[in-house]
Short mmCIF file of C-alpha atoms in Angstrom, two decimals:
data_model
loop_
_atom_site.label_atom_id
_atom_site.label_comp_id
_atom_site.label_asym_id
_atom_site.label_seq_id
_atom_site.Cartn_x
_atom_site.Cartn_y
_atom_site.Cartn_z
CA MET A 1 -0.37 -0.28 -0.11
CA PRO A 2 1.53 3.79 -0.80
CA LEU A 3 2.88 5.26 1.87
CA SER A 4 -0.15 8.30 1.27
CA ASP A 5 -2.86 6.06 1.60
CA ARG A 6 -2.21 4.70 4.59
CA ILE A 7 -4.17 5.15 7.94
CA PRO A 8 -2.54 6.23 11.11
CA ALA A 9 -3.20 4.01 14.01
CA LEU A 10 -2.51 4.17 17.61
CA LEU A 11 -2.45 1.81 20.17
CA VAL A 12 -2.73 2.44 23.76
CA LEU A 13 -2.36 0.06 26.84
CA ALA A 14 -3.21 -0.17 30.53
CA ASP A 15 -0.31 0.94 31.69
CA GLY A 16 0.21 3.93 29.55
CA THR A 17 2.81 2.46 27.32
CA ALA A 18 2.01 4.00 23.41
CA TYR A 19 2.63 2.25 19.62
CA ARG A 20 1.90 3.99 16.78
CA GLY A 21 0.93 2.14 13.39
CA TRP A 22 -1.26 1.90 10.87
CA SER A 23 -4.85 1.17 10.37
CA PHE A 24 -6.21 -2.10 9.19
CA GLY A 25 -9.27 -3.12 8.89
CA ALA A 26 -12.35 -0.42 10.11
CA THR A 27 -11.07 2.75 11.23
CA GLU A 28 -12.80 2.46 14.69
CA THR A 29 -12.19 2.91 17.88
CA LYS A 30 -12.14 -1.01 20.55
CA ILE A 31 -10.88 -1.56 24.06
CA GLY A 32 -10.19 -5.59 24.89
CA GLU A 33 -7.55 -6.93 26.79
CA VAL A 34 -4.77 -7.45 24.95
CA VAL A 35 -3.64 -11.20 24.74
CA PHE A 36 -0.98 -12.92 21.98
CA ASN A 37 -1.51 -15.73 19.88
CA THR A 38 2.06 -17.65 18.77
CA GLY A 39 0.59 -19.39 15.86
CA MET A 40 2.18 -19.43 12.91
CA THR A 41 -0.96 -20.13 10.59
CA GLY A 42 -4.32 -20.11 11.24
CA TYR A 43 -5.21 -16.69 11.71
CA GLN A 44 -9.06 -16.83 10.12
CA GLU A 45 -9.68 -19.49 13.34
CA VAL A 46 -8.79 -17.59 15.40
CA LEU A 47 -10.61 -14.03 14.83
CA THR A 48 -13.23 -15.89 14.83
CA ASP A 49 -12.75 -18.25 17.63
CA PRO A 50 -15.64 -16.74 19.88
CA SER A 51 -13.10 -17.74 23.01
CA TYR A 52 -11.56 -14.46 21.55
CA CYS A 53 -14.81 -12.42 22.21
CA GLY A 54 -13.54 -8.96 24.09
CA GLN A 55 -9.84 -9.38 23.54
CA ILE A 56 -6.76 -7.66 21.41
CA VAL A 57 -4.77 -10.85 19.55
CA ILE A 58 -1.26 -9.61 19.20
CA PHE A 59 -0.15 -12.34 16.22
CA THR A 60 3.56 -12.93 17.13
CA TYR A 61 4.31 -14.87 13.40
CA PRO A 62 5.11 -11.22 11.47
CA GLU A 63 2.98 -11.67 7.98
CA LEU A 64 -0.81 -11.58 8.01
CA GLY A 65 -2.85 -11.82 5.80
CA ASN A 66 -1.18 -13.89 3.38
CA THR A 67 -3.68 -16.50 2.45
CA GLY A 68 -6.73 -14.34 2.38
CA ILE A 69 -10.28 -14.92 3.78
CA ASN A 70 -12.25 -17.86 3.32
CA LEU A 71 -15.59 -18.86 4.25
CA GLU A 72 -14.85 -22.40 5.06
CA ASP A 73 -12.19 -21.60 7.72
CA GLU A 74 -14.55 -19.48 9.49
CA GLU A 75 -14.67 -21.10 13.02
CA SER A 76 -18.05 -19.29 13.89
CA ALA A 77 -20.53 -16.99 11.79
CA ARG A 78 -18.24 -13.73 12.07
CA PRO A 79 -15.47 -12.70 13.70
CA LEU A 80 -15.62 -11.85 17.39
CA CYS A 81 -12.12 -10.39 19.04
CA ALA A 82 -12.46 -6.89 19.32
CA GLY A 83 -8.85 -6.35 17.37
CA ALA A 84 -6.34 -6.91 16.09
CA ILE A 85 -2.01 -6.30 16.13
CA ALA A 86 0.42 -7.58 13.27
CA ARG A 87 3.72 -6.70 12.04
CA ASN A 88 3.43 -6.49 8.42
CA ILE A 89 -0.27 -6.78 6.78
CA CYS A 90 -0.43 -8.16 3.43
CA HIS A 91 -2.87 -6.66 1.13
CA ARG A 92 -2.52 -8.51 -1.64
CA PRO A 93 -3.20 -12.41 -0.42
CA SER A 94 -2.62 -14.93 -2.73
CA ASN A 95 -4.31 -18.38 -2.70
CA TRP A 96 -6.92 -20.47 -4.24
CA ARG A 97 -8.94 -20.45 -1.60
CA SER A 98 -9.35 -16.56 -0.65
CA THR A 99 -12.57 -14.35 -1.77
CA GLN A 100 -11.25 -11.67 0.47
CA SER A 101 -8.79 -10.16 1.77
CA LEU A 102 -7.58 -9.80 5.81
CA PRO A 103 -7.79 -6.04 5.91
CA ASP A 104 -11.11 -6.22 3.77
CA TYR A 105 -12.70 -8.92 5.98
CA LEU A 106 -12.13 -6.86 9.54
CA ASN A 107 -13.54 -4.00 8.06
CA GLN A 108 -16.34 -5.28 6.84
CA HIS A 109 -17.18 -6.59 10.55
CA GLN A 110 -15.79 -3.27 11.86
CA ILE A 111 -13.09 -5.00 13.42
CA PRO A 112 -10.36 -2.73 13.64
CA GLY A 113 -6.53 -3.19 13.60
CA ILE A 114 -3.08 -2.08 13.32
CA TYR A 115 0.23 -3.36 12.24
CA GLY A 116 3.67 -1.88 11.66
CA ILE A 117 4.74 -1.64 14.99
CA ASP A 118 6.90 -3.73 16.40
CA THR A 119 5.18 -6.95 18.18
CA ARG A 120 8.45 -8.59 19.03
CA ALA A 121 8.64 -5.53 21.97
CA LEU A 122 4.95 -5.98 22.60
CA THR A 123 4.50 -9.53 23.15
CA ARG A 124 7.85 -9.48 25.62
CA LYS A 125 5.72 -6.92 27.39
CA ILE A 126 2.50 -8.26 28.05
CA ARG A 127 4.42 -11.80 29.06
CA THR A 128 6.45 -9.66 31.70
CA VAL A 129 3.99 -7.61 33.42
CA GLY A 130 0.19 -9.94 32.15
CA ALA A 131 -2.65 -9.49 29.85
CA MET A 132 -4.10 -6.17 30.65
CA ASN A 133 -6.07 -3.77 28.59
CA GLY A 134 -5.66 -1.74 25.68
CA GLY A 135 -6.98 0.11 23.00
CA ILE A 136 -7.05 0.33 19.46
CA SER A 137 -7.91 4.09 17.93
CA THR A 138 -7.88 5.56 14.48
CA SER A 139 -9.86 8.39 15.13
CA ILE A 140 -8.40 9.47 18.59
CA LEU A 141 -4.36 10.00 18.64
CA ASP A 142 -4.08 11.39 21.03
CA GLU A 143 -2.15 8.67 23.58
CA GLY A 144 -4.12 10.74 27.05
CA GLU A 145 -7.48 10.53 25.98
CA LEU A 146 -7.44 7.33 24.50
CA LEU A 147 -5.47 5.93 27.93
CA GLU A 148 -9.00 7.16 29.26
CA GLN A 149 -11.70 5.15 27.45
CA VAL A 150 -9.03 1.57 28.54
CA LEU A 151 -8.99 2.66 31.75
CA ALA A 152 -12.66 2.69 32.21
CA ALA A 153 -12.75 -0.43 30.39
CA PRO A 154 -13.45 -3.29 33.17
CA ASN A 155 -11.23 -6.32 33.27
CA MET A 156 -11.59 -9.49 32.04
CA ALA A 157 -11.67 -11.16 35.13
CA GLY A 158 -15.48 -11.37 36.63
CA LEU A 159 -16.82 -11.24 32.72
CA ASN A 160 -19.37 -13.49 31.86
CA LEU A 161 -18.53 -12.97 27.96
CA ALA A 162 -20.19 -16.51 27.07
CA ARG A 163 -23.92 -14.65 26.84
CA GLN A 164 -22.38 -12.80 24.53
CA VAL A 165 -21.73 -15.40 21.73
CA SER A 166 -23.85 -17.75 22.93
CA THR A 167 -26.31 -19.40 20.83
CA PRO A 168 -29.75 -17.58 20.53
CA LYS A 169 -31.97 -21.01 19.53
CA VAL A 170 -31.31 -24.49 19.62
CA TYR A 171 -29.79 -26.47 16.30
CA GLU A 172 -29.16 -29.60 14.94
CA TRP A 173 -25.87 -29.92 13.76
CA THR A 174 -24.98 -32.49 11.18
CA GLU A 175 -21.84 -31.46 9.08
CA ALA A 176 -18.65 -33.74 9.26
CA THR A 177 -15.71 -32.64 8.09
CA ILE A 178 -14.87 -32.57 4.71
CA PRO A 179 -13.59 -36.34 3.27
CA ALA A 180 -10.22 -33.29 2.17
CA TRP A 181 -9.74 -32.33 5.66
CA GLU A 182 -10.51 -35.46 7.26
CA PHE A 183 -6.64 -37.64 9.30
CA ASN A 184 -8.70 -39.53 11.47
CA THR A 185 -9.86 -42.61 9.13
CA GLU A 186 -9.60 -45.35 11.62
CA SER A 187 -12.84 -43.95 13.76
CA VAL A 188 -15.96 -46.63 13.72
CA VAL A 189 -18.83 -44.66 12.85
CA ASP A 190 -22.47 -46.10 13.54
CA GLN A 191 -24.61 -44.79 11.45
CA GLU A 192 -27.59 -46.76 12.59
CA GLN A 193 -27.37 -45.92 15.58
CA PRO A 194 -25.61 -42.64 16.05
CA PHE A 195 -24.94 -40.81 19.31
CA THR A 196 -27.17 -38.18 20.42
CA VAL A 197 -25.02 -35.63 22.10
CA VAL A 198 -26.58 -32.19 23.77
CA ALA A 199 -23.90 -29.40 23.05
CA LEU A 200 -23.91 -26.88 26.30
CA ASP A 201 -22.98 -23.69 23.67
CA PHE A 202 -20.91 -21.00 25.65
CA GLY A 203 -19.51 -19.70 22.58
CA VAL A 204 -19.21 -22.95 20.50
CA LYS A 205 -16.02 -23.57 17.51
CA ARG A 206 -17.55 -25.58 13.74
CA ASN A 207 -14.80 -27.84 13.51
CA ILE A 208 -15.30 -28.88 17.63
CA LEU A 209 -18.91 -29.86 15.99
CA ARG A 210 -17.61 -31.46 12.92
CA ARG A 211 -15.74 -33.54 15.29
CA LEU A 212 -18.15 -35.22 16.94
CA ALA A 213 -20.27 -35.35 13.42
CA SER A 214 -17.14 -37.12 11.90
CA HIS A 215 -17.51 -39.75 15.19
CA GLY A 216 -20.53 -40.34 14.70
CA CYS A 217 -22.65 -38.06 16.62
CA ARG A 218 -25.83 -36.41 16.29
CA VAL A 219 -25.63 -33.36 18.42
CA ILE A 220 -28.23 -30.73 19.28
CA VAL A 221 -26.62 -27.27 19.97
CA VAL A 222 -28.39 -25.38 23.63
CA PRO A 223 -28.09 -22.23 24.50
CA ILE A 224 -26.11 -21.03 27.75
CA ASP A 225 -29.15 -20.50 29.63
CA THR A 226 -30.80 -24.05 29.04
CA PRO A 227 -31.64 -25.96 31.99
CA ALA A 228 -30.76 -29.53 32.76
CA GLU A 229 -34.09 -30.85 32.27
CA GLU A 230 -34.99 -29.43 29.41
CA ILE A 231 -30.79 -31.08 27.87
CA LEU A 232 -32.30 -34.07 29.54
CA LYS A 233 -35.38 -34.29 27.73
CA TYR A 234 -33.82 -34.80 24.63
CA ASN A 235 -32.15 -38.42 25.90
CA PRO A 236 -29.27 -37.40 25.37
CA ASP A 237 -26.28 -40.38 24.86
CA GLY A 238 -23.48 -37.61 26.10
CA ILE A 239 -23.09 -34.23 26.84
CA PHE A 240 -20.87 -32.04 25.92
CA LEU A 241 -19.58 -28.73 27.26
CA SER A 242 -18.08 -26.17 25.19
CA ASN A 243 -15.33 -23.49 24.78
CA GLY A 244 -16.13 -19.86 25.63
CA PRO A 245 -14.66 -16.53 26.38
CA GLY A 246 -14.47 -14.83 29.57
CA ASP A 247 -14.16 -15.84 33.40
CA PRO A 248 -15.20 -18.82 34.10
CA ALA A 249 -16.42 -18.38 37.49
CA ALA A 250 -18.85 -16.20 35.88
CA VAL A 251 -20.63 -18.10 34.21
CA THR A 252 -22.73 -19.28 37.09
CA GLU A 253 -25.54 -20.31 34.57
CA GLY A 254 -23.13 -23.18 33.12
CA ILE A 255 -22.08 -23.95 36.45
CA THR A 256 -25.82 -24.66 37.79
CA THR A 257 -26.46 -26.86 34.69
CA ALA A 258 -23.56 -28.69 35.04
CA LYS A 259 -24.13 -29.67 38.76
CA ALA A 260 -27.97 -30.66 37.93
CA LEU A 261 -26.28 -32.92 35.25
CA LEU A 262 -23.75 -34.85 36.98
CA GLU A 263 -26.88 -36.59 38.63
CA SER A 264 -27.75 -37.83 35.44
CA GLU A 265 -24.42 -39.62 35.39
CA LYS A 266 -24.02 -39.84 31.38
CA PRO A 267 -21.40 -39.06 30.19
CA ILE A 268 -20.38 -36.18 29.89
CA PHE A 269 -17.58 -34.24 28.22
CA GLY A 270 -15.30 -30.89 28.06
CA ILE A 271 -13.08 -28.61 26.40
CA CYS A 272 -11.05 -24.97 27.79
CA MET A 273 -14.45 -22.83 29.06
CA GLY A 274 -16.20 -26.39 29.24
CA HIS A 275 -13.30 -27.83 31.50
CA GLN A 276 -12.95 -25.17 33.82
CA ILE A 277 -17.14 -25.16 34.10
CA LEU A 278 -16.73 -28.51 34.83
CA GLY A 279 -14.76 -28.24 37.38
CA HIS A 280 -16.54 -25.60 39.27
CA ALA A 281 -19.52 -27.98 39.13
CA LEU A 282 -17.38 -30.50 40.92
CA GLY A 283 -16.10 -28.07 43.66
CA ALA A 284 -12.79 -26.84 42.17
CA GLU A 285 -12.39 -23.39 41.64
CA THR A 286 -10.02 -21.38 38.73
CA TYR A 287 -7.44 -17.95 39.41
CA LYS A 288 -6.64 -15.98 36.56
CA LEU A 289 -3.14 -17.26 34.30
CA LYS A 290 -0.70 -14.26 33.94
CA PHE A 291 -0.66 -14.67 30.11
CA GLY A 292 -3.16 -16.87 29.67
CA HIS A 293 -1.82 -20.16 26.53
CA ARG A 294 -2.55 -19.47 22.92
CA GLY A 295 -0.92 -21.04 20.23
CA LEU A 296 -0.80 -24.15 18.69
CA ASN A 297 2.26 -26.12 20.25
CA GLN A 298 2.07 -26.35 23.68
CA PRO A 299 2.78 -29.82 24.94
CA ALA A 300 -0.03 -31.69 27.38
CA GLY A 301 0.93 -35.19 28.88
CA LEU A 302 0.93 -36.93 32.25
CA GLN A 303 3.68 -40.00 33.04
CA GLN A 304 5.45 -40.21 30.13
CA LYS A 305 2.88 -39.15 27.22
CA ILE A 306 2.86 -35.95 25.12
CA GLU A 307 0.74 -34.58 23.19
CA ILE A 308 1.37 -31.14 20.93
CA THR A 309 -1.96 -29.34 21.19
CA SER A 310 -3.47 -25.72 20.48
CA GLN A 311 -4.99 -23.89 23.43
CA ASN A 312 -6.58 -20.95 23.97
CA HIS A 313 -7.79 -19.77 27.71
CA SER A 314 -7.25 -17.11 30.29
CA PHE A 315 -8.07 -19.20 33.57
CA ALA A 316 -6.87 -22.14 35.08
CA ILE A 317 -8.28 -24.91 37.50
CA ASP A 318 -7.00 -24.75 40.69
CA PRO A 319 -5.08 -28.06 41.68
CA GLU A 320 -5.07 -27.21 45.35
CA SER A 321 -8.98 -27.02 45.06
CA LEU A 322 -9.80 -30.31 43.79
CA THR A 323 -12.20 -32.53 45.66
CA ALA A 324 -10.34 -35.58 47.00
CA GLY A 325 -11.73 -38.80 46.41
CA VAL A 326 -13.54 -37.83 42.93
CA LEU A 327 -11.26 -36.00 40.13
CA GLU A 328 -8.09 -37.01 39.16
CA VAL A 329 -5.56 -34.87 36.78
CA SER A 330 -5.04 -36.45 33.31
CA HIS A 331 -3.19 -33.86 31.64
CA LEU A 332 -0.82 -31.14 32.94
CA ASN A 333 1.04 -28.03 30.75
CA LEU A 334 4.74 -29.14 30.88
CA ASN A 335 5.39 -25.56 30.22
CA ASP A 336 3.84 -24.83 33.61
CA GLN A 337 2.44 -27.67 35.41
CA THR A 338 -0.36 -26.10 34.78
CA VAL A 339 -4.12 -27.89 35.63
CA ALA A 340 -5.08 -29.16 31.26
CA GLY A 341 -7.16 -32.04 32.01
CA LEU A 342 -9.37 -34.24 34.55
CA ARG A 343 -11.22 -37.26 34.55
CA HIS A 344 -13.92 -38.31 37.60
CA LYS A 345 -12.93 -41.49 38.93
CA SER A 346 -16.25 -43.05 39.23
CA LEU A 347 -18.11 -41.38 36.39
CA PRO A 348 -17.57 -41.39 32.77
CA ILE A 349 -17.00 -37.66 32.74
CA PHE A 350 -13.33 -35.82 31.26
CA SER A 351 -12.46 -32.52 29.79
CA VAL A 352 -9.42 -30.82 29.18
CA GLN A 353 -7.92 -27.25 28.82
CA TYR A 354 -7.02 -27.62 25.10
CA HIS A 355 -8.44 -27.98 21.82
CA PRO A 356 -8.05 -31.73 20.11
CA GLU A 357 -10.32 -30.48 17.33
CA ALA A 358 -7.11 -29.17 16.25
CA SER A 359 -8.19 -25.87 13.86
CA PRO A 360 -5.81 -24.56 13.92
CA GLY A 361 -3.20 -27.35 15.18
CA PRO A 362 -1.83 -30.31 15.24
CA HIS A 363 -4.50 -33.90 15.41
CA ASP A 364 -2.38 -35.51 18.38
CA ALA A 365 -5.55 -35.27 20.87
CA ASP A 366 -8.21 -36.53 19.15
CA TYR A 367 -8.93 -39.79 20.02
CA LEU A 368 -10.40 -38.03 22.85
CA PHE A 369 -13.38 -37.18 20.69
CA GLU A 370 -12.92 -41.25 20.26
CA GLN A 371 -12.74 -41.83 24.31
CA PHE A 372 -15.99 -39.77 24.32
CA VAL A 373 -17.83 -42.12 21.57
CA GLN A 374 -16.85 -45.21 23.89
CA ALA A 375 -18.04 -43.63 27.07
CA MET A 376 -21.75 -43.16 25.55
CA ARG A 377 -21.30 -46.26 23.86
CA THR A 378 -20.42 -48.39 26.96
CA ALA A 379 -23.06 -46.38 28.68
CA ARG A 380 -25.79 -47.16 26.10
#
């Protein structure tokens, strides 16, 4: 883009640090929690992941937008992050699947971005000081004025953002992973008697639903405020608790529902926010991580078995709060030893802090969907 066509943009963090760069996307002012993602691919999946609602994402990979945008890679109906930060932006993508450039896509959805800043320095700052609120603006270029808006915004702790991204109505999901992208050809699918799974939606990603469908599940997605008795009316073989944004402790309706569903003793599988909701329902507590885990190469495992996983979360379960004799830790994040997986000792209930659907990311953990199906098969 010619220098004369560039629009100045300003990024201000809650501690007063300011970065000046250029706008890509919408010419807006947006405030959100500034976090970083270390993935080298998958920027479209990140931007459309509902778990990033309310957050401004720093992409540590220095080139963004090279492959453009396509409808097939969206994880929800639209991008839900508050903003994006990049080093360099490609305005003319080159990929046979591309239908739109990244700047045009963000502009269409009123999401601002800033590029041309030192994302290495910014990422190191967030990693050292911790995630904090920040603001991107093309109209407010005075640092003090933008800082006032940033300081007036609520912190992520205590926010129930899942309410903003949950489905407003019940729907059934039937689309499986398309054959060209299917990587697990050994899973046994019973087409005559599919397992009915009710997914409680805290901000579910489409590729999680596709993986459940690929493993032979009929998936019914219900809103966040659906009571347990309504869920059980579907006579589900299993219950899925989805990923989502914000503070899990604030999602009181989800915790209440999960507690009631435990009494049914049906198989339950939770991912990310669902993992944390399940932990709360079983008496555990969560706490906010300094800068969270967001990337495609997070090692997780236990007892000499390691999976490379895709992760995206700000909160973690406090291991000291786990009820003795009820839950066991099935996985740890091997970078910092935080809890990455839980399993009930007597019921077919388990959860993980990471994303086994791996969109984007490695496929090491896809077996967890098979374990869920096996638990439903045993229960049936």
